[in-house]
Coordinates of C-alpha atoms and ligand atoms in Angstrom, one line a residue:
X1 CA -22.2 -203.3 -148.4
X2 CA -23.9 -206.6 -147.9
X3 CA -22.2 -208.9 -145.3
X4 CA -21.2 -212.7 -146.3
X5 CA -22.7 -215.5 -144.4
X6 CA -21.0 -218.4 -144.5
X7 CA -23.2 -221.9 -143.7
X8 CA -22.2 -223.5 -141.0
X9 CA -21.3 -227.1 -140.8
X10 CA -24.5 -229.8 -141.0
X11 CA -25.8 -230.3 -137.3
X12 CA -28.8 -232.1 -135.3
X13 CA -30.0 -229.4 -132.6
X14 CA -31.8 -231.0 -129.7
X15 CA -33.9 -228.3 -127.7
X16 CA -34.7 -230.0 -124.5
X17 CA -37.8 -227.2 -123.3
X18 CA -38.5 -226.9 -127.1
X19 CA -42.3 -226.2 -126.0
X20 CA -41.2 -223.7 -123.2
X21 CA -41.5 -220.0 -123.9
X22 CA -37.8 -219.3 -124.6
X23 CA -38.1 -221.8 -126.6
X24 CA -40.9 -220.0 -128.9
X25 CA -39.5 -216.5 -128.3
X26 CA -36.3 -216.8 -129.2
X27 CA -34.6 -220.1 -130.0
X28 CA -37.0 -221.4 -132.2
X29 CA -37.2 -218.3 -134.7
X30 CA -33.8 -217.4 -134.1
X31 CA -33.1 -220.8 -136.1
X32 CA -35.7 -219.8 -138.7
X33 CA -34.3 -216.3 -139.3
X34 CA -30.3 -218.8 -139.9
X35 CA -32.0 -220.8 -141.9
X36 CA -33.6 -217.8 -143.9
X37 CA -29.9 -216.2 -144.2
X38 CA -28.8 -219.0 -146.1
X39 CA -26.6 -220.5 -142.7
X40 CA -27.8 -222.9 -142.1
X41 CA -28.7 -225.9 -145.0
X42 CA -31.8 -227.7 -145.3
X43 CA -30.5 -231.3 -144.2
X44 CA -29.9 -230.1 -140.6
X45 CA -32.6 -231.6 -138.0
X46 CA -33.8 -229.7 -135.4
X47 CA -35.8 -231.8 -132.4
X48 CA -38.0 -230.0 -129.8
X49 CA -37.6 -232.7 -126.5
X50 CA -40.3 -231.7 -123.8
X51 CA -42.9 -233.3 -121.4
X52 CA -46.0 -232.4 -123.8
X53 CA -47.4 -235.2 -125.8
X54 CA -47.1 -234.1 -128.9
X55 CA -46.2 -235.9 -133.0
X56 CA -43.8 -234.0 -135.0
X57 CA -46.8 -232.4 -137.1
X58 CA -48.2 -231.0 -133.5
X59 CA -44.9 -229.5 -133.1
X60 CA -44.2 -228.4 -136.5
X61 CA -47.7 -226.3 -136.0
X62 CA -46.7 -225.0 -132.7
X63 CA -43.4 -223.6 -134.5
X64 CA -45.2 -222.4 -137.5
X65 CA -47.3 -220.0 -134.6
X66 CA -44.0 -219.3 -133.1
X67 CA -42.2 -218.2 -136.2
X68 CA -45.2 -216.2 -137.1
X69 CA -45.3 -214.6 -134.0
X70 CA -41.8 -213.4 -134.0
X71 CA -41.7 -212.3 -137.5
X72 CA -45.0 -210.0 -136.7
X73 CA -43.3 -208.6 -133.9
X74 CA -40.4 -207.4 -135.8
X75 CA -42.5 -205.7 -138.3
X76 CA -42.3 -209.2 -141.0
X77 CA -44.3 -211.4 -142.4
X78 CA -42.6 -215.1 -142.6
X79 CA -42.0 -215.8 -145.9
X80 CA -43.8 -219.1 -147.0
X81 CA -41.8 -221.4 -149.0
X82 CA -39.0 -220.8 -146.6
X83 CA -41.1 -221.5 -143.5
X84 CA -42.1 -224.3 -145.5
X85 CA -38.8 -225.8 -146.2
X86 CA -37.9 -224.8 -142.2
X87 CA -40.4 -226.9 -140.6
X88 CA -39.5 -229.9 -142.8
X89 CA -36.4 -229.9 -140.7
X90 CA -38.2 -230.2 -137.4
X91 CA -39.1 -233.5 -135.2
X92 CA -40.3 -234.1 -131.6
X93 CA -39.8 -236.3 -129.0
X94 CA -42.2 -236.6 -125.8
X95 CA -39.0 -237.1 -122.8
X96 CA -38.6 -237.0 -119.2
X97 CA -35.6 -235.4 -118.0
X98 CA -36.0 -237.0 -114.3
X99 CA -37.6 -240.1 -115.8
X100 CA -36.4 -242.8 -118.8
X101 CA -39.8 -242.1 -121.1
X102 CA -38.3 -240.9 -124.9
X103 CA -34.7 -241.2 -124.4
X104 CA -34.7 -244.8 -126.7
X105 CA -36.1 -242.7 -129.0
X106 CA -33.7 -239.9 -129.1
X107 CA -31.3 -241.9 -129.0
X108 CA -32.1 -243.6 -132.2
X109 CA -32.7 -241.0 -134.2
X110 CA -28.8 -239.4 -133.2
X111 CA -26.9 -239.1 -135.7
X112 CA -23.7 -239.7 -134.2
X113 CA -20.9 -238.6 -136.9
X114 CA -22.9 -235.2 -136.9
X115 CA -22.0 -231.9 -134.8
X116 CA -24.7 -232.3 -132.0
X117 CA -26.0 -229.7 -129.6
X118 CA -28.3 -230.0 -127.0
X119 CA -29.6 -226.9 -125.5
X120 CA -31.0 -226.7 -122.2
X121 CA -33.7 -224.6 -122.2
X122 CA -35.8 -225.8 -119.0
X123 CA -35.4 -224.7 -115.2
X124 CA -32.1 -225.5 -114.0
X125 CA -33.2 -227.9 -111.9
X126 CA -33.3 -230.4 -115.4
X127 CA -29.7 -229.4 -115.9
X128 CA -27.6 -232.0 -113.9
X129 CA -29.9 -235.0 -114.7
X130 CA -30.2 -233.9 -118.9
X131 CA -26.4 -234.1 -118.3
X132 CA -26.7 -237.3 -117.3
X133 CA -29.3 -239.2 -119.3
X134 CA -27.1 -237.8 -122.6
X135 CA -24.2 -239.9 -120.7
X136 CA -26.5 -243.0 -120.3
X137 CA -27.7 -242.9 -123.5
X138 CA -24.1 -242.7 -125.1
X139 CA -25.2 -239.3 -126.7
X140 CA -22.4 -237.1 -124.6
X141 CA -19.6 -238.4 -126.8
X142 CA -17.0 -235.9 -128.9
X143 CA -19.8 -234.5 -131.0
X144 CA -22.0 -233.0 -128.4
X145 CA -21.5 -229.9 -126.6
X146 CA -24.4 -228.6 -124.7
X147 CA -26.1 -224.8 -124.5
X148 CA -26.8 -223.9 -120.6
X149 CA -29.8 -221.4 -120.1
X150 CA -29.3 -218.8 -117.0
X151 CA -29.6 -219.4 -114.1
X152 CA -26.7 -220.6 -113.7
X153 CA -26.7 -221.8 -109.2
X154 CA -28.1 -219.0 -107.0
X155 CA -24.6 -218.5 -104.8
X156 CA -21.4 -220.2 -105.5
X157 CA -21.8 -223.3 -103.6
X158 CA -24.7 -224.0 -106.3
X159 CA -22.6 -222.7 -109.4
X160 CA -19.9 -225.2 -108.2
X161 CA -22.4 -228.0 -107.4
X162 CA -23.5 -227.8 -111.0
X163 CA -20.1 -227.1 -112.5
X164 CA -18.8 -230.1 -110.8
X165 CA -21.8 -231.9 -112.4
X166 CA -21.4 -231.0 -115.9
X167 CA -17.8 -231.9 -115.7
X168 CA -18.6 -235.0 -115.1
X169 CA -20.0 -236.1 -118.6
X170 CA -18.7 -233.3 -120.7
X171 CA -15.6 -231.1 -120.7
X172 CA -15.2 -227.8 -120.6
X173 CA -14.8 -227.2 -124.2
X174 CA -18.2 -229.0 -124.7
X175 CA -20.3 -226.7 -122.3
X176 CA -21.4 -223.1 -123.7
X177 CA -23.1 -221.4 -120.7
X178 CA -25.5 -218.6 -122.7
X179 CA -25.5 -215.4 -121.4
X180 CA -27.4 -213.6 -124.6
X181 CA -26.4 -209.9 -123.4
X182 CA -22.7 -211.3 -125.0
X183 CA -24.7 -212.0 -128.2
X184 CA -25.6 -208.3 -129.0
X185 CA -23.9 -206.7 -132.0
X186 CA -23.2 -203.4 -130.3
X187 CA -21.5 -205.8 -127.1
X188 CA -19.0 -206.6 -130.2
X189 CA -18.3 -203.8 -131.5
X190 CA -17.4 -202.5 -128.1
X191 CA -14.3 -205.3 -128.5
X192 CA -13.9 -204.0 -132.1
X193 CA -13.9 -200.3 -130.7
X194 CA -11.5 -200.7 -128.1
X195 CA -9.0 -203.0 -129.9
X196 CA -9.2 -202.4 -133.6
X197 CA -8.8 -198.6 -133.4
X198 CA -5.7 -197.0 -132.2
X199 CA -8.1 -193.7 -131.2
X200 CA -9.9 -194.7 -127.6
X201 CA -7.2 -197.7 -126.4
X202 CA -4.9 -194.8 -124.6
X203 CA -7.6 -193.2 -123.0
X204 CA -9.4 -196.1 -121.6
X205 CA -7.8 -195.8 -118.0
X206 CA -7.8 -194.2 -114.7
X207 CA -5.7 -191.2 -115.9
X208 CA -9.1 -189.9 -118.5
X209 CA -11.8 -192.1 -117.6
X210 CA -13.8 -190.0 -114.8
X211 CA -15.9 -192.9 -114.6
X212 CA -18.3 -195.7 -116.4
X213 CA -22.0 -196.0 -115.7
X214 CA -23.9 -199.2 -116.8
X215 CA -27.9 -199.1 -116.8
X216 CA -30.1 -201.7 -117.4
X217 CA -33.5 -200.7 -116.8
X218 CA -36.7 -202.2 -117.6
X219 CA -40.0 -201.0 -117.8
X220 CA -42.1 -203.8 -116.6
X221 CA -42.2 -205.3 -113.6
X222 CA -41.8 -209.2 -112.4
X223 CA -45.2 -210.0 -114.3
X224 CA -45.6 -214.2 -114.3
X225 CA -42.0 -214.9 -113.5
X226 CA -42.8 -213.6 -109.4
X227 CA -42.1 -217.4 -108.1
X228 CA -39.1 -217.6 -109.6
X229 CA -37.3 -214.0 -109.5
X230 CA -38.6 -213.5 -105.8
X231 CA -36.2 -216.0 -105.0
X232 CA -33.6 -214.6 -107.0
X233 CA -33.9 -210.4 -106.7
X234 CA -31.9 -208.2 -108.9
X235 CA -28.4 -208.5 -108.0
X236 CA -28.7 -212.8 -109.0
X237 CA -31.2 -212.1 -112.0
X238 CA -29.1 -209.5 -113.8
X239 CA -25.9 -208.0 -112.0
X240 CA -24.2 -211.3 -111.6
X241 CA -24.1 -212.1 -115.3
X242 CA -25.4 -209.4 -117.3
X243 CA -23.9 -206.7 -116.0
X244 CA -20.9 -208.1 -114.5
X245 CA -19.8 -209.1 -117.9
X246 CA -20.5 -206.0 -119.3
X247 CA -18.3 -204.8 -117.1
X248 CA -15.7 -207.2 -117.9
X249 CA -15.5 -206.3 -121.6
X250 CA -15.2 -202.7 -120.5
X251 CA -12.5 -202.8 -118.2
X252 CA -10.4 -205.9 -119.4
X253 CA -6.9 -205.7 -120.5
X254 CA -6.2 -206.4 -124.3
X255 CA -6.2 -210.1 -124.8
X256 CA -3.2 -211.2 -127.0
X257 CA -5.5 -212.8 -129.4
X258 CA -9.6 -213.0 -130.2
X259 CA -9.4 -216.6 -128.6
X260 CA -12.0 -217.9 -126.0
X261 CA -9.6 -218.5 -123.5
X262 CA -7.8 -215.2 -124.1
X263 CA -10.9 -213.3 -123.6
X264 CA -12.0 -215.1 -121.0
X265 CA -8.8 -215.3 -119.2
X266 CA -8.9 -211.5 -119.1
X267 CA -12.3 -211.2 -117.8
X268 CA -11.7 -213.3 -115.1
X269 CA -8.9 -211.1 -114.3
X270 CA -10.5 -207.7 -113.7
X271 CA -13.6 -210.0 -111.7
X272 CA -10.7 -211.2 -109.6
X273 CA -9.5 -207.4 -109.1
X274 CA -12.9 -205.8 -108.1
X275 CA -12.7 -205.1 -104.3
X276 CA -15.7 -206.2 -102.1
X277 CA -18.4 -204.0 -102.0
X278 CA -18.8 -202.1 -98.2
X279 CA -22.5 -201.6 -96.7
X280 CA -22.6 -197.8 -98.2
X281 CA -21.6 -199.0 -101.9
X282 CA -24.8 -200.9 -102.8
X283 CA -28.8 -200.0 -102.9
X284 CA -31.7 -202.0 -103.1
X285 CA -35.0 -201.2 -103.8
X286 CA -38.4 -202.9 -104.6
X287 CA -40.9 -200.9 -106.4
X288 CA -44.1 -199.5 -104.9
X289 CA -47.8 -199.8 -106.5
X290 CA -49.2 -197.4 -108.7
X291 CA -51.5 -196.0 -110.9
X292 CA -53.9 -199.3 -111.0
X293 CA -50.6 -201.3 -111.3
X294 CA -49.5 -204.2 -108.4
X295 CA -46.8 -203.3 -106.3
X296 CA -43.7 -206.0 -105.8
X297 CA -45.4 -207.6 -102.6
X298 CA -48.5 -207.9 -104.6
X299 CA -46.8 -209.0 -108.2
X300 CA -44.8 -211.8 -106.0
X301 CA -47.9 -212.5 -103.6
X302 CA -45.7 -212.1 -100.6
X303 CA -46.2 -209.2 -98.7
X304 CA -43.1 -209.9 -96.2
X305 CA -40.7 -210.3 -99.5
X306 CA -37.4 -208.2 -98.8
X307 CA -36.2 -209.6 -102.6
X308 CA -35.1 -206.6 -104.7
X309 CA -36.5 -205.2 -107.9
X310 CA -33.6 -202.5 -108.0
X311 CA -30.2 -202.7 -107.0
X312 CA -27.6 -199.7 -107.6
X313 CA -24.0 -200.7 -106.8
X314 CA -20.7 -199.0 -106.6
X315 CA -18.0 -201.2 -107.7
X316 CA -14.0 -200.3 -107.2
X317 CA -11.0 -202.3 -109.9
X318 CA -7.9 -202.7 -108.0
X319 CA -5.4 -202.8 -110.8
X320 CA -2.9 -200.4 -112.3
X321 CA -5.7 -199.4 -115.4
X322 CA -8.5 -198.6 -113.0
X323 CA -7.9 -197.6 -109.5
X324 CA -9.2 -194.4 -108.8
X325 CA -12.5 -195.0 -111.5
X326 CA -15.5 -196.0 -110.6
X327 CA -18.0 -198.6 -112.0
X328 CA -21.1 -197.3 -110.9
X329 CA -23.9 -200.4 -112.2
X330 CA -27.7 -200.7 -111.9
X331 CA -30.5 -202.2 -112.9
X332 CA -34.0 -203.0 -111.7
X333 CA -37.8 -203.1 -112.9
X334 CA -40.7 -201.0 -113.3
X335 CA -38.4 -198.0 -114.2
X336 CA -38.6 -194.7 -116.4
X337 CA -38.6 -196.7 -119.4
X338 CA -36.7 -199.8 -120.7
X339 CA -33.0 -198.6 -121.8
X340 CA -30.4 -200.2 -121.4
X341 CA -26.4 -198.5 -121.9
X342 CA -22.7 -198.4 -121.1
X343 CA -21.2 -194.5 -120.7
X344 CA -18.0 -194.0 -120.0
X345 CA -17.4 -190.2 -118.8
X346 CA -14.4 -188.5 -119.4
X347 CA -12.5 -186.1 -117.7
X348 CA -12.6 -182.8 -118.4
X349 CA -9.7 -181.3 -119.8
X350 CA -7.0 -179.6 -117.6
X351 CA -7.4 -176.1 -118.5
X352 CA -10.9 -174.4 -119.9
X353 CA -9.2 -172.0 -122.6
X354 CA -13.0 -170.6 -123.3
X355 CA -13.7 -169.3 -119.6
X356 CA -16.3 -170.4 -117.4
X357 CA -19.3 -169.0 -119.5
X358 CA -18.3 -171.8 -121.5
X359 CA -19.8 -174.5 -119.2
X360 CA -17.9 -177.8 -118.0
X361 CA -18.0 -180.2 -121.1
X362 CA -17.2 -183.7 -121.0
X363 CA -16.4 -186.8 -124.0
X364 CA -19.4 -189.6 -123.3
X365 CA -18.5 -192.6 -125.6
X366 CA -22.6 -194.5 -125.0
X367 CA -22.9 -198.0 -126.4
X368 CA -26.8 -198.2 -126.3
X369 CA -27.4 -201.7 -125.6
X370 CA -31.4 -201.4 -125.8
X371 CA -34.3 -200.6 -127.5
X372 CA -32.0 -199.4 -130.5
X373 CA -28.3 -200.8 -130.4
X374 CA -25.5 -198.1 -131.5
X375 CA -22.5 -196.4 -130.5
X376 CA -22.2 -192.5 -130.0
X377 CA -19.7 -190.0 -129.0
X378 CA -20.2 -187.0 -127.3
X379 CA -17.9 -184.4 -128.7
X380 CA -18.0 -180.8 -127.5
X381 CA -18.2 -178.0 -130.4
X382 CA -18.5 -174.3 -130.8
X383 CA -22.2 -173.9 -130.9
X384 CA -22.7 -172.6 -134.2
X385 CA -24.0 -168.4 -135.0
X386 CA -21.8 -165.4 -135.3
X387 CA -22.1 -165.0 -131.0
X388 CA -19.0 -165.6 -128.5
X389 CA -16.9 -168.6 -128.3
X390 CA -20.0 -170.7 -126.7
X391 CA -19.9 -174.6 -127.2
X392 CA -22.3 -177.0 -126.7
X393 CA -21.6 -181.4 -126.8
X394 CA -23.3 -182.8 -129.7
X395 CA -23.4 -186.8 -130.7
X396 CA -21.3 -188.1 -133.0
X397 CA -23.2 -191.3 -134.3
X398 CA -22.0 -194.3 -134.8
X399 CA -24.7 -196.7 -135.3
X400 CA -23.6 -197.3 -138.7
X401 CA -26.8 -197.3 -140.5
X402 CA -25.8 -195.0 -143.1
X403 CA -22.2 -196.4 -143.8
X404 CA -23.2 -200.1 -144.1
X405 CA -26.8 -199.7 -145.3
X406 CA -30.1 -200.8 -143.6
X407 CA -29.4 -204.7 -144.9
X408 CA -26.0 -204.9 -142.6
X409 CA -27.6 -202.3 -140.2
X410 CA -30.6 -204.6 -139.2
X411 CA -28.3 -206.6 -136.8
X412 CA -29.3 -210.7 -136.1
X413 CA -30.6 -211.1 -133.3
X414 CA -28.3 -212.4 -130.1
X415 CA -29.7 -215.8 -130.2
X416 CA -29.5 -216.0 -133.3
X417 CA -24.9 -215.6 -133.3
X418 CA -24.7 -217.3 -130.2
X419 CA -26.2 -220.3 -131.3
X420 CA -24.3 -220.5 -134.6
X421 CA -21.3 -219.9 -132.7
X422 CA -22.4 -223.2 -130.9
X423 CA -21.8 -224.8 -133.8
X424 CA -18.7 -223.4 -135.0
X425 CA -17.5 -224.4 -131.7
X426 CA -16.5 -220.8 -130.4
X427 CA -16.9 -220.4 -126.8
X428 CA -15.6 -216.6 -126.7
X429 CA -18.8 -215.1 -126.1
X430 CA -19.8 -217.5 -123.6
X431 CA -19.2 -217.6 -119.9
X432 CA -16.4 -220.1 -118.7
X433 CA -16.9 -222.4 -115.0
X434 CA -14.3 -220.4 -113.6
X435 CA -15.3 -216.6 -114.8
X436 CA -19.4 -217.7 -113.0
X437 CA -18.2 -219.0 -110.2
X438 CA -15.6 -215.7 -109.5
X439 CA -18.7 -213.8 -109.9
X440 CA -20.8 -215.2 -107.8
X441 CA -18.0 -215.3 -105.0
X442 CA -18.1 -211.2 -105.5
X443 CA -21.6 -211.4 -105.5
X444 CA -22.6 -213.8 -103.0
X445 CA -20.5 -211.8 -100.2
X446 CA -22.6 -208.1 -100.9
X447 CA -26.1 -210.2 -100.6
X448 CA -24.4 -211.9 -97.3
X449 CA -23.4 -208.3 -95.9
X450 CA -26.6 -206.9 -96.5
X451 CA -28.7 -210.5 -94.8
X452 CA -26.3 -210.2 -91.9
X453 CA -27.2 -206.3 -91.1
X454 CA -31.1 -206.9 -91.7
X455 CA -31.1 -204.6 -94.4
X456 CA -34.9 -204.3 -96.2
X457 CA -34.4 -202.7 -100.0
X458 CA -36.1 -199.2 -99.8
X459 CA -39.2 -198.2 -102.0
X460 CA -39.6 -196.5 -104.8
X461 CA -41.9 -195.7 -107.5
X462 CA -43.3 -196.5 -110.6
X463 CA -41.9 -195.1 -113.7
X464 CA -38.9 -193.5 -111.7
X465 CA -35.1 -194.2 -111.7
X466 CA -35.1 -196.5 -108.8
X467 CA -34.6 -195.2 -104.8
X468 CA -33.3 -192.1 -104.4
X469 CA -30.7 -193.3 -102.1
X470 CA -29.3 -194.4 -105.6
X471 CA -29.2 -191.1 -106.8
X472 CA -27.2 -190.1 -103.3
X473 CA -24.9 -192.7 -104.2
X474 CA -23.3 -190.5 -107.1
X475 CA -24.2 -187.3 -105.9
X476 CA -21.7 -187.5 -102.9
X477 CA -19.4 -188.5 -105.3
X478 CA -19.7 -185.2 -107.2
X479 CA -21.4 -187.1 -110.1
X480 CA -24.5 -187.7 -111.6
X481 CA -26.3 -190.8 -113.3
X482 CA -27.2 -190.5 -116.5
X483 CA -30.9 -189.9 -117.6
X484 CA -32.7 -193.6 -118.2
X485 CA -34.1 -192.7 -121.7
X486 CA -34.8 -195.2 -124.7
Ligands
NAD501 P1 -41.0 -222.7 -119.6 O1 -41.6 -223.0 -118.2 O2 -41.8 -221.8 -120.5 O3 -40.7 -224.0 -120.3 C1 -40.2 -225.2 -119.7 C2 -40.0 -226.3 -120.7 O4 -39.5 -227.4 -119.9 C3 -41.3 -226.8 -121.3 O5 -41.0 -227.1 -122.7 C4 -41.6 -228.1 -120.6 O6 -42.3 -229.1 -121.3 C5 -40.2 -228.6 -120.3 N1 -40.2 -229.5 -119.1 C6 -40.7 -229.3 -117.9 N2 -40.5 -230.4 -117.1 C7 -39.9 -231.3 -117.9 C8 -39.4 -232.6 -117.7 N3 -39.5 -233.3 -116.5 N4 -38.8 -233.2 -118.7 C9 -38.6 -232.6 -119.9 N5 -39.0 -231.4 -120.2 C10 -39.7 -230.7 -119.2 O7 -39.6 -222.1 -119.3 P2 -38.8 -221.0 -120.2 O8 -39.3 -219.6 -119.8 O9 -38.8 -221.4 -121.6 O10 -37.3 -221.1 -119.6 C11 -36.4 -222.2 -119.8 C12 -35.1 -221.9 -119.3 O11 -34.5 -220.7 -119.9 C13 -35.1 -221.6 -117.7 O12 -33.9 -222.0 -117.2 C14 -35.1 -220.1 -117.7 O13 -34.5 -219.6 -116.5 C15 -34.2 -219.7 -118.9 N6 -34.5 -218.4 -119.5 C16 -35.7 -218.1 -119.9 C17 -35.9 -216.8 -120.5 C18 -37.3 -216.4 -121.1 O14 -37.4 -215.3 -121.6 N7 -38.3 -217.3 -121.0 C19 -34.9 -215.9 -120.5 C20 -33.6 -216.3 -120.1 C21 -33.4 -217.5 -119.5

C-alpha cells in the first residue's frame, strides 16, 4: 500500500530563527523531506530571516549542511538533484526583530496573493514584536498566519500577556501554536483507535480503565539549554504542553466531528475537569552526579537551584467518564533510558475462572510514543504446552509495519505534518489560546503550592526512574509504574 500525497497549495514560508538550531534540526529538513514527497512544488519560496549577515548562497550552504546532516542521522543520504532543486527555493534576509534593519526588504519580496506563513522559531521574547513588525510592514494581512514555537508564557499571566498580543494583529484562526508531540503519527492513530473502531470506545471509562500511565523520559540531561530550562523545570518544559495534551486526547469525550474547534473544544473540557493537584499528589526531583557526569547544580551552574529535572504527578478527572481513574504522568531527564509511552491498564476481570495459580492478568493497550512509535495490546493467553490451564499476556502488535509495508510504515516526521497542515490551514493539531492558558491555570497553582510550602525537589540518580518517592506514589495506591524501557 503506498499512501497518496497530495501537494499542497503554492506558499512563501518565512522562518524567522532560520539560522537557529531548530531551525537546522527540524524545520529546515522537515521542508526538504515535503518537497522530496512530491508536496510541496518547486515555485514555493522558502526565506531563512535571522540576525546573521549572511547572502542567500551563504544560507543555501548552511541548508545544504543541514539537510545533510539530518538525512545521515536517519540512516539517508540526500539525494542530489532534489537537494539541488530544494535549495533553489531558498532566500535570506539579515532582520532585527526588536530593530527596523531587513524588514523593507522582506517586505518587498512578499508575495501578497500567496498563502504566507511565518514561523517563529526564536526565544519567545521575539514573539510579540515579530507580531508587530509583520503588522507595520502590512505583511499580517488574510494570507498570513503565523507558527508559534514553545514556550508558550512561563505561568498564565505571561500566556495571557502574549495571547492578548498576538490578537492584536492576527486572529485566532491565523495563529498555530506548535506543540510537535501533536505531530506524531502514533498521537493520531490514538484518535483513529479510539473513534474509528467500535472495539475500545466502551471500555475507555472509569467502569474498565484501572488507570492510565504517561512517561516521558529522557536519557540526557539539560546539556547547553541549563540557562534556559533552569528557569523553566519539568512541570513548564514538558507537563504543561506535552503531556497535558497527551492527556487530553486520552481522556476527551468524542468530538462530533474531526474539526479543530471540535477537538479542541473537547480538550479544553477534560483540562477544565482535572481537580487541583494536593501537596501529596506531585514529586519533584533533580538528578544527582554520576559516573564522571555533572549533576543538575553543576549542568545549570547554580548550586542553590531548587528547578526540577523530574516531576511525577497524580492527576484526578472530575467527570462522569473518569472519576475514580487515575492519570498518573511523569517525565524528567537523565533517566533509565529515553522512552516515551501512554498505557492504559485495565481491570482485571470480575471472576478468575483459572484459579489463582493462574496469576492476576491485565489488558495494556501501549502507544509507544518514542524511540520507535507503535501501538500494542496486551492480551492474556493460555501459555502454550500440553501442561495445566497456565496463561501468560503476550503483545498484540500493532505498529503496522507488516500490513502497510515499510514505505507507509516509515512515518514523516512531526514537523514535517504540522507544518503542511500550516498550510492547509488546519489548526486541529495545534494548541488553541484558550486550551494554553487552562493549562497553565492547572499548572501554575501545583508550582505555587509547592513555592508556598518551601518544598526542594528530592534527588535521584543517574540512569534510574526518577525519586523514589515517585515510585511510593503508586505503590500506596496498590499500583505500579510501568518499566521505562525503549
Ligand atoms: P537558537 O538560539 O539556536 O536560534 C535563535 C535564532 O534566533 C537564530 O537564528 C538567531 O539569529 C535568531 N535571532 C536572535 N536574535 C534575533 C533578533 N534580534 N532578530 C532576529 N533574529 C534573531 O534557538 P533554537 O534552539 O533554534 O530555538 C528557537 C525557538 O524554538 C525557541 O523559542 C525555543 O524555545 C523553541 N524550541 C526549540 C527546540 C530545539 O530543539 N532547539 C525545541 C522546541 C522548541
Amino acid at each position: 500500500m503506498v499512501s497518496r500525497v497530495i501537494p499542497v497549495d503554492p506558499f512563501d514560508l518565512v522562518i524567522f530563527g532560520g539560522t537557529g538550531d531548530l531551525a537546522r534540526r527540524k524545520i529546515l529538513p522537515a521542508l526538504y523531506r515535503r518537497f522530496c514527497a512530491g508536496q510541496i512544488e518547486a515555485d514555493v519560496q522558502i526565506t531563512g530571516a535571522a540576525r546573521r549577515e549572511m547572502d542567500a548562497d551563504g544560507y543555501r550552504a548552511f541548508v545544504a549542511e543541514a539537510i545533510a546532516s539530518a538525512e545521515m542521522a536517519e540512516g539517508r543520504r540526500p539525494d542530489t538533484a532534489s537537494q539541488a532543486e530544494f535549495l533553489k527555493m531558498l532566500d535570506y534576509v539579515t532582520i532585527d526583530a526588536l530593530g527596523e534593519a531587513g524588514w523593507d526588504r522582506l517586505s518587498a519580496g512578499t508575495r501578497n496573493e500567496r498563502i504566507r506563513a511565518y514561523y517563529f522559531s526564536v526565544a519567545p521574547r521575539f514573539f510579540g514584536p515579530l507580531a508587530e513588525r509583520l503588522h507595520l510592514y502590512g505583511l499580517a494581512d488574510a494570507s498570513a498566519r503565523i507558527v508559534v514555537e514553545k514556550p508558550f508564557g512561563r505561568d498564565l499571566a505571561s500566556a495571557r500577556d502574549l495571547n492578548r498580543v498576538l490578537a492584536g494583529y492576527f486572529n485566532e484562526c491565523q495563529i498555530y501554536r506548535i506543540d510537535h508531540y501533536l505531530g506524531k503519527e502514533t498521537v493520531q492513530n490514538l484518535m483513529a483507535i479510539r473513534f474509528g473502531n467500535m472495539l475500545f470506545e466502551p471500555l475507555w471509562n472509569s467502569q474498565y480503565v484501572d488507570h492510565i500511565q504517561i512517561t516521558v523520559a529522557e536519557e540526557h540531561g539539560v546539556g547547553g539549554r541549563g540557562d534556559y530550562y533552569d528557569r523553566a523545570g519539568a512541570m513548564r518544559d514538558m507537563m504543561q504542553n506535552h503531556l497535558m495534551q497527551l492527556l487530553c486526547l486520552i481522556a476527551m469525550e468524542p468530538p462530533a466531528k474531526f474539526d479543530p474547534d471540535a477537538v479542541r473544544d473537547e480538550k479544553l473540557k477534560v483540562i477544565r475537569a482535572l481537580d487541583p493537584l494536593g501537596a501529596g499528589d506531585v514529586v519533584r526531583g533533580q538528578y544527582r552526579a554520576a559516573e564522571g557526569r555533572p549533576g543538575y547544580h553543576e549542568e545549570v551552574e547554580n548550586p542553590d537551584s531548587t528547578t526540577e529535572s523530574f516531576v511525577a504527578l497524580k492527576a484526578r478527572i472530575s467527570n462522569w467518564r473518569w472519576a475514580g481513574t487515575p492519570f498518573y504522568l511523569r517525565t524528567g531527564k537523565r533517566l533509565r533510558e529515553r522512552a516515551s509511552e501512554i498505557a492504559v491498564v485495565f481491570k482485571d476481570a470480575p471472576h478468575s475462572i483459572f484459579g489463582d495459580d493462574a496469576g492476576r492478568h491485565r489488558n495494556i493497550l501501549t502507544i509507544k510514543l518514542q524511540p520507535n512509535e507503535g501501538i500494542e495490546l496486551g492480551v492474556t493467553i493460555k501459555e502454550p504446552g500440553p501442561g495445566g490451564m497456565r496463561l501468560i499476556d503476550v503483545p498484540l502488535d500493532m505498529t503496522f509495519a507488516e500490513a502497510l509495508g515499510p514505505q507507509d510504515a516509515d512515518f514523516p516526521d512531526a514537523y514535517e505534518r504540522l507544518i503542511m497542515d500550516v498550510i492547509r490551514g488546519n489548526q486541529t493539531l495545534f494548541m488553541r489560546g484558550d486550551e494554553v492558558e487552562a493549562a497553565w491555570a492547572w499548572t501554575d497553582a501545583a508550582i505555587r503550592g509547592w513555592e508556598e510550602r518551601g518544598e526542594p525537589p528530592l534527588t535521584y540518580e543517574t540512569g534510574s526512574s526518577g525519586p523514589q518517592e515517585a515510585l511510593t506514589l503508586m505503590l500506596r495506591d496498590g499500583r505500579r509504574w510501568r518499566e521505562i524501557k525503549a
